[in-house]
Amino acid sequence: MSTLSRAQDILGDLIRFPTISVDSNLQMIEYLKQTLTVAGAEVMIQSDPTGTKANLWATLGPKLDGGIVLSGHTDVVPVADQDWTEDPFEMSLRDGRLYGRGTCDMKGFIACCLALLEKVEADTLQRPLHFAFTYDEETGCLGAQSLVEELRSFPLKPAICIIGEPTGMRVIEGHKGCCEYTTHFTGLEGHGSAPDAGLNAVEYAVKYVSHLLEVREGLKARAPENGRFDPPWTTLNIGGLHGGVAHNVIPGKAHVEWEFRPVQNSDYDYVTGEVRRYVQETLLPEMQKNWPDANIVTETIGEVAGLEPMDTNEARDLVLALTGENDVDVVAFATEGGLFQSIGMDVVVCGPGYIAQAHKPDEYVELSQLAECLDMLDGIAARLAS
């Protein structure tokens, strides 16, 4: 069986695990653990606080400093309310494309990593090959944040990390950060016929959203000169506004889901500072003037650092050499790359599939993309054995 055929079979197995972020990924983690253990890897499982999800860290080869990390996330986005042609958790092949939830984002890369194992003998490696497979990347990179904290204390330090997010096998050396929040508003319920007798949480949530939109406009003027991102400024998005129970009830609860994606650290300070100041100096005092127990609380879902392009980047240079690419780029979407960079690794993002297919119904990855990825991974294995 060819390595590509093996990767296709593995991908079919992985797609059958419905690892939507709100659900457990433990069955898939057990599958990965067994496959890696059979190949001779030393495997560590790191559970989340609930015990329903886990990260996997594995090492193949000698216990030395350096080596290369192949990293991917096991979770996928929901399929609810999406119009799929076929069962999203049963992979199908049509016209050279493999369809199913996660084929592109990013179980295709993980399948290639596992298929590589059949061609690598642990005792031939001169430097270690590491595998990092995480939970809850889609909901704030929660798994990677926990894993990186544990790796920080490890005595042996990997040198390079390759994040296999779908880039069409282009070499990506930088991306924006991703900061996600839910802001909760507490007012006072009452009858809709007497609005002054209550405190409308939805109305204050709307004022909060209006201020966020003002901050968003201000970010455009802060775009760095010669910025390489598209768009070149920090973006801010309102993901949802929820509240109320009936037409004739003053809503006592509301919440706003929002995020921003900083292109520079100073924009993080700008956004959080502007929002905090507005809440503390204007919005909350206005609410509490009408009802002393009113409150606004912002819940941090995830704050993930961007991947900063570096003049010296061994990961970038290696992948350029292996893929034959001449150019590097940056992207607007976030990955776990900035987290691995924060503990001293050189990081690059390069993987099969295209982000345009991610998160959509009838998500797919092309077989030709998997083949290109396998060629790159073959080259990595050869470098580690030399």
PDB file of C-alpha atoms in Angstrom, residues 166-356:
ATOM      1  CA  PRO A 166      -4.465  24.289   5.665  1.00  0.00           C
ATOM      2  CA  THR A 167      -2.314  26.706   3.671  1.00  0.00           C
ATOM      3  CA  GLY A 168      -2.373  24.959   0.282  1.00  0.00           C
ATOM      4  CA  MET A 169       1.159  23.892   1.223  1.00  0.00           C
ATOM      5  CA  ARG A 170       2.260  27.530   1.074  1.00  0.00           C
ATOM      6  CA  VAL A 171       4.860  28.531   3.642  1.00  0.00           C
ATOM      7  CA  ILE A 172       3.388  30.901   6.242  1.00  0.00           C
ATOM      8  CA  GLU A 173       5.683  32.665   8.704  1.00  0.00           C
ATOM      9  CA  GLY A 174       3.224  34.935  10.492  1.00  0.00           C
ATOM     10  CA  HIS A 175      -0.395  35.481  11.457  1.00  0.00           C
ATOM     11  CA  LYS A 176      -2.541  37.702  13.620  1.00  0.00           C
ATOM     12  CA  GLY A 177      -3.403  36.853  17.201  1.00  0.00           C
ATOM     13  CA  CYS A 178      -6.917  35.925  18.310  1.00  0.00           C
ATOM     14  CA  CYS A 179      -8.597  37.245  21.454  1.00  0.00           C
ATOM     15  CA  GLU A 180     -12.126  35.979  22.185  1.00  0.00           C
ATOM     16  CA  TYR A 181     -14.515  37.190  24.890  1.00  0.00           C
ATOM     17  CA  THR A 182     -18.071  36.934  26.166  1.00  0.00           C
ATOM     18  CA  THR A 183     -19.296  40.011  28.032  1.00  0.00           C
ATOM     19  CA  HIS A 184     -22.226  39.444  30.393  1.00  0.00           C
ATOM     20  CA  PHE A 185     -24.717  42.174  31.396  1.00  0.00           C
ATOM     21  CA  THR A 186     -26.909  41.962  34.499  1.00  0.00           C
ATOM     22  CA  GLY A 187     -29.930  44.264  34.678  1.00  0.00           C
ATOM     23  CA  LEU A 188     -33.316  44.061  36.356  1.00  0.00           C
ATOM     24  CA  GLU A 189     -36.294  42.259  34.854  1.00  0.00           C
ATOM     25  CA  GLY A 190     -39.695  43.909  34.786  1.00  0.00           C
ATOM     26  CA  HIS A 191     -42.869  44.310  32.801  1.00  0.00           C
ATOM     27  CA  GLY A 192     -42.435  45.860  29.382  1.00  0.00           C
ATOM     28  CA  SER A 193     -45.195  48.356  30.089  1.00  0.00           C
ATOM     29  CA  ALA A 194     -43.103  50.015  32.814  1.00  0.00           C
ATOM     30  CA  PRO A 195     -39.558  50.342  31.427  1.00  0.00           C
ATOM     31  CA  ASP A 196     -38.411  52.681  34.201  1.00  0.00           C
ATOM     32  CA  ALA A 197     -39.129  49.994  36.789  1.00  0.00           C
ATOM     33  CA  GLY A 198     -36.456  47.708  35.392  1.00  0.00           C
ATOM     34  CA  LEU A 199     -33.002  47.900  33.852  1.00  0.00           C
ATOM     35  CA  ASN A 200     -32.803  46.598  30.305  1.00  0.00           C
ATOM     36  CA  ALA A 201     -29.648  44.474  29.948  1.00  0.00           C
ATOM     37  CA  VAL A 202     -30.083  44.186  26.180  1.00  0.00           C
ATOM     38  CA  GLU A 203     -30.119  47.971  25.741  1.00  0.00           C
ATOM     39  CA  TYR A 204     -26.789  48.280  27.560  1.00  0.00           C
ATOM     40  CA  ALA A 205     -25.371  45.384  25.576  1.00  0.00           C
ATOM     41  CA  VAL A 206     -26.299  47.319  22.429  1.00  0.00           C
ATOM     42  CA  LYS A 207     -24.471  50.400  23.731  1.00  0.00           C
ATOM     43  CA  TYR A 208     -21.452  48.184  24.426  1.00  0.00           C
ATOM     44  CA  VAL A 209     -21.545  46.829  20.875  1.00  0.00           C
ATOM     45  CA  SER A 210     -21.774  50.367  19.515  1.00  0.00           C
ATOM     46  CA  HIS A 211     -18.615  51.266  21.411  1.00  0.00           C
ATOM     47  CA  LEU A 212     -16.847  48.158  20.099  1.00  0.00           C
ATOM     48  CA  LEU A 213     -17.680  49.311  16.566  1.00  0.00           C
ATOM     49  CA  GLU A 214     -16.152  52.717  17.319  1.00  0.00           C
ATOM     50  CA  VAL A 215     -13.006  51.002  18.570  1.00  0.00           C
ATOM     51  CA  ARG A 216     -12.971  48.913  15.386  1.00  0.00           C
ATOM     52  CA  GLU A 217     -12.916  52.049  13.254  1.00  0.00           C
ATOM     53  CA  GLY A 218     -10.051  53.426  15.326  1.00  0.00           C
ATOM     54  CA  LEU A 219      -8.008  50.299  14.646  1.00  0.00           C
ATOM     55  CA  LYS A 220      -7.903  51.033  10.930  1.00  0.00           C
ATOM     56  CA  ALA A 221      -5.851  54.175  11.552  1.00  0.00           C
ATOM     57  CA  ARG A 222      -3.374  52.130  13.617  1.00  0.00           C
ATOM     58  CA  ALA A 223      -2.371  49.792  10.781  1.00  0.00           C
ATOM     59  CA  PRO A 224       1.435  49.436  10.645  1.00  0.00           C
ATOM     60  CA  GLU A 225       3.196  50.945   7.652  1.00  0.00           C
ATOM     61  CA  ASN A 226       3.904  48.355   4.975  1.00  0.00           C
ATOM     62  CA  GLY A 227       1.687  45.878   6.806  1.00  0.00           C
ATOM     63  CA  ARG A 228       1.652  42.437   5.162  1.00  0.00           C
ATOM     64  CA  PHE A 229      -1.711  41.255   6.469  1.00  0.00           C
ATOM     65  CA  ASP A 230      -4.984  41.484   4.553  1.00  0.00           C
ATOM     66  CA  PRO A 231      -6.497  43.658   5.883  1.00  0.00           C
ATOM     67  CA  PRO A 232      -3.373  45.279   7.375  1.00  0.00           C
ATOM     68  CA  TRP A 233      -5.092  46.453  10.566  1.00  0.00           C
ATOM     69  CA  THR A 234      -6.360  44.641  13.645  1.00  0.00           C
ATOM     70  CA  THR A 235      -9.899  43.417  12.988  1.00  0.00           C
ATOM     71  CA  LEU A 236     -12.763  43.248  15.499  1.00  0.00           C
ATOM     72  CA  ASN A 237     -15.884  41.125  15.052  1.00  0.00           C
ATOM     73  CA  ILE A 238     -19.211  40.899  16.904  1.00  0.00           C
ATOM     74  CA  GLY A 239     -20.069  37.205  16.932  1.00  0.00           C
ATOM     75  CA  GLY A 240     -23.415  37.390  18.755  1.00  0.00           C
ATOM     76  CA  LEU A 241     -25.740  39.371  20.988  1.00  0.00           C
ATOM     77  CA  HIS A 242     -28.143  37.331  23.107  1.00  0.00           C
ATOM     78  CA  GLY A 243     -30.783  38.300  25.649  1.00  0.00           C
ATOM     79  CA  GLY A 244     -34.441  38.514  26.512  1.00  0.00           C
ATOM     80  CA  VAL A 245     -37.210  35.979  27.040  1.00  0.00           C
ATOM     81  CA  ALA A 246     -40.366  37.596  25.623  1.00  0.00           C
ATOM     82  CA  HIS A 247     -41.623  40.690  23.818  1.00  0.00           C
ATOM     83  CA  ASN A 248     -43.234  42.145  26.938  1.00  0.00           C
ATOM     84  CA  VAL A 249     -40.462  41.417  29.481  1.00  0.00           C
ATOM     85  CA  ILE A 250     -37.620  43.803  30.271  1.00  0.00           C
ATOM     86  CA  PRO A 251     -34.564  41.545  29.878  1.00  0.00           C
ATOM     87  CA  GLY A 252     -32.449  41.205  32.989  1.00  0.00           C
ATOM     88  CA  LYS A 253     -29.651  39.258  31.302  1.00  0.00           C
ATOM     89  CA  ALA A 254     -27.726  39.659  28.054  1.00  0.00           C
ATOM     90  CA  HIS A 255     -24.337  38.754  26.688  1.00  0.00           C
ATOM     91  CA  VAL A 256     -22.164  39.752  23.745  1.00  0.00           C
ATOM     92  CA  GLU A 257     -19.707  37.410  22.036  1.00  0.00           C
ATOM     93  CA  TRP A 258     -16.857  39.229  20.339  1.00  0.00           C
ATOM     94  CA  GLU A 259     -13.253  38.891  19.251  1.00  0.00           C
ATOM     95  CA  PHE A 260     -10.358  40.856  17.837  1.00  0.00           C
ATOM     96  CA  ARG A 261      -7.223  39.783  15.987  1.00  0.00           C
ATOM     97  CA  PRO A 262      -4.230  41.984  16.791  1.00  0.00           C
ATOM     98  CA  VAL A 263      -1.460  42.557  14.279  1.00  0.00           C
ATOM     99  CA  GLN A 264       0.757  44.071  16.991  1.00  0.00           C
ATOM    100  CA  ASN A 265       0.938  43.897  20.773  1.00  0.00           C
ATOM    101  CA  SER A 266       0.102  47.575  21.146  1.00  0.00           C
ATOM    102  CA  ASP A 267      -3.306  46.955  19.549  1.00  0.00           C
ATOM    103  CA  TYR A 268      -4.117  44.454  22.287  1.00  0.00           C
ATOM    104  CA  ASP A 269      -3.427  47.159  24.857  1.00  0.00           C
ATOM    105  CA  TYR A 270      -5.443  49.694  22.843  1.00  0.00           C
ATOM    106  CA  VAL A 271      -8.572  47.540  22.517  1.00  0.00           C
ATOM    107  CA  THR A 272      -8.636  46.203  26.061  1.00  0.00           C
ATOM    108  CA  GLY A 273      -7.830  49.628  27.478  1.00  0.00           C
ATOM    109  CA  GLU A 274     -10.520  51.446  25.484  1.00  0.00           C
ATOM    110  CA  VAL A 275     -13.180  48.889  26.337  1.00  0.00           C
ATOM    111  CA  ARG A 276     -12.256  48.740  30.031  1.00  0.00           C
ATOM    112  CA  ARG A 277     -12.295  52.529  30.289  1.00  0.00           C
ATOM    113  CA  TYR A 278     -15.715  52.800  28.649  1.00  0.00           C
ATOM    114  CA  VAL A 279     -17.204  50.166  30.962  1.00  0.00           C
ATOM    115  CA  GLN A 280     -15.695  51.530  34.181  1.00  0.00           C
ATOM    116  CA  GLU A 281     -16.129  55.250  33.502  1.00  0.00           C
ATOM    117  CA  THR A 282     -19.342  55.403  31.476  1.00  0.00           C
ATOM    118  CA  LEU A 283     -21.494  52.330  30.966  1.00  0.00           C
ATOM    119  CA  LEU A 284     -21.421  50.606  34.355  1.00  0.00           C
ATOM    120  CA  PRO A 285     -21.902  53.837  36.387  1.00  0.00           C
ATOM    121  CA  GLU A 286     -24.922  54.637  34.199  1.00  0.00           C
ATOM    122  CA  MET A 287     -26.387  51.188  34.841  1.00  0.00           C
ATOM    123  CA  GLN A 288     -25.731  51.267  38.601  1.00  0.00           C
ATOM    124  CA  LYS A 289     -27.225  54.753  38.900  1.00  0.00           C
ATOM    125  CA  ASN A 290     -30.519  53.155  37.884  1.00  0.00           C
ATOM    126  CA  TRP A 291     -30.009  49.884  39.814  1.00  0.00           C
ATOM    127  CA  PRO A 292     -27.059  49.417  42.233  1.00  0.00           C
ATOM    128  CA  ASP A 293     -26.753  45.673  41.639  1.00  0.00           C
ATOM    129  CA  ALA A 294     -26.271  45.998  37.877  1.00  0.00           C
ATOM    130  CA  ASN A 295     -23.037  44.531  36.585  1.00  0.00           C
ATOM    131  CA  ILE A 296     -20.860  43.907  33.534  1.00  0.00           C
ATOM    132  CA  VAL A 297     -18.436  40.980  33.556  1.00  0.00           C
ATOM    133  CA  THR A 298     -16.184  39.985  30.664  1.00  0.00           C
ATOM    134  CA  GLU A 299     -15.257  36.319  30.384  1.00  0.00           C
ATOM    135  CA  THR A 300     -12.028  35.570  28.533  1.00  0.00           C
ATOM    136  CA  ILE A 301     -12.578  32.632  26.185  1.00  0.00           C
ATOM    137  CA  GLY A 302      -9.051  32.683  24.834  1.00  0.00           C
ATOM    138  CA  GLU A 303      -6.171  35.059  24.208  1.00  0.00           C
ATOM    139  CA  VAL A 304      -3.774  33.603  21.677  1.00  0.00           C
ATOM    140  CA  ALA A 305      -0.624  35.397  20.616  1.00  0.00           C
ATOM    141  CA  GLY A 306       0.045  35.952  16.951  1.00  0.00           C
ATOM    142  CA  LEU A 307       2.911  34.302  15.123  1.00  0.00           C
ATOM    143  CA  GLU A 308       5.547  36.981  14.680  1.00  0.00           C
ATOM    144  CA  PRO A 309       7.655  36.847  11.507  1.00  0.00           C
ATOM    145  CA  MET A 310      11.324  36.532  12.478  1.00  0.00           C
ATOM    146  CA  ASP A 311      14.476  37.402  10.526  1.00  0.00           C
ATOM    147  CA  THR A 312      16.000  34.093  11.598  1.00  0.00           C
ATOM    148  CA  ASN A 313      13.620  31.144  11.389  1.00  0.00           C
ATOM    149  CA  GLU A 314      15.018  27.641  10.970  1.00  0.00           C
ATOM    150  CA  ALA A 315      11.520  26.170  10.582  1.00  0.00           C
ATOM    151  CA  ARG A 316      10.692  28.506   7.692  1.00  0.00           C
ATOM    152  CA  ASP A 317      13.998  27.836   5.944  1.00  0.00           C
ATOM    153  CA  LEU A 318      13.620  24.064   6.306  1.00  0.00           C
ATOM    154  CA  VAL A 319      10.105  23.958   4.877  1.00  0.00           C
ATOM    155  CA  LEU A 320      11.061  26.264   2.025  1.00  0.00           C
ATOM    156  CA  ALA A 321      13.854  23.867   1.111  1.00  0.00           C
ATOM    157  CA  LEU A 322      11.632  20.790   1.374  1.00  0.00           C
ATOM    158  CA  THR A 323       8.680  22.191  -0.589  1.00  0.00           C
ATOM    159  CA  GLY A 324      10.705  24.002  -3.229  1.00  0.00           C
ATOM    160  CA  GLU A 325       8.791  27.202  -2.530  1.00  0.00           C
ATOM    161  CA  ASN A 326      10.557  30.531  -2.951  1.00  0.00           C
ATOM    162  CA  ASP A 327       8.130  32.830  -1.183  1.00  0.00           C
ATOM    163  CA  VAL A 328       6.735  33.112   2.313  1.00  0.00           C
ATOM    164  CA  ASP A 329       3.534  34.839   3.357  1.00  0.00           C
ATOM    165  CA  VAL A 330       1.382  35.814   6.333  1.00  0.00           C
ATOM    166  CA  VAL A 331      -2.301  35.044   6.917  1.00  0.00           C
ATOM    167  CA  ALA A 332      -5.161  36.631   8.834  1.00  0.00           C
ATOM    168  CA  PHE A 333      -6.434  33.448  10.485  1.00  0.00           C
ATOM    169  CA  ALA A 334      -4.918  32.329  13.783  1.00  0.00           C
ATOM    170  CA  THR A 335      -3.174  29.080  14.690  1.00  0.00           C
ATOM    171  CA  GLU A 336      -1.439  27.633  17.729  1.00  0.00           C
ATOM    172  CA  GLY A 337       1.901  28.757  16.281  1.00  0.00           C
ATOM    173  CA  GLY A 338       2.363  31.804  18.500  1.00  0.00           C
ATOM    174  CA  LEU A 339       2.073  29.616  21.595  1.00  0.00           C
ATOM    175  CA  PHE A 340       4.907  27.329  20.493  1.00  0.00           C
ATOM    176  CA  GLN A 341       6.949  30.364  19.462  1.00  0.00           C
ATOM    177  CA  SER A 342       6.488  31.781  22.972  1.00  0.00           C
ATOM    178  CA  ILE A 343       8.555  28.919  24.461  1.00  0.00           C
ATOM    179  CA  GLY A 344      11.472  29.384  22.116  1.00  0.00           C
ATOM    180  CA  MET A 345      10.702  27.297  19.041  1.00  0.00           C
ATOM    181  CA  ASP A 346      11.109  28.449  15.461  1.00  0.00           C
ATOM    182  CA  VAL A 347       7.640  28.035  13.942  1.00  0.00           C
ATOM    183  CA  VAL A 348       6.146  27.839  10.471  1.00  0.00           C
ATOM    184  CA  VAL A 349       2.625  27.037   9.260  1.00  0.00           C
ATOM    185  CA  CYS A 350       2.310  24.726   6.259  1.00  0.00           C
ATOM    186  CA  GLY A 351      -0.284  22.058   5.580  1.00  0.00           C
ATOM    187  CA  PRO A 352      -2.595  20.439   3.031  1.00  0.00           C
ATOM    188  CA  GLY A 353      -5.894  21.948   1.950  1.00  0.00           C
ATOM    189  CA  TYR A 354      -7.154  25.494   1.686  1.00  0.00           C
ATOM    190  CA  ILE A 355      -8.644  27.655   4.418  1.00  0.00           C
ATOM    191  CA  ALA A 356     -11.445  28.584   1.986  1.00  0.00           C
TER     192      ALA A 356
END
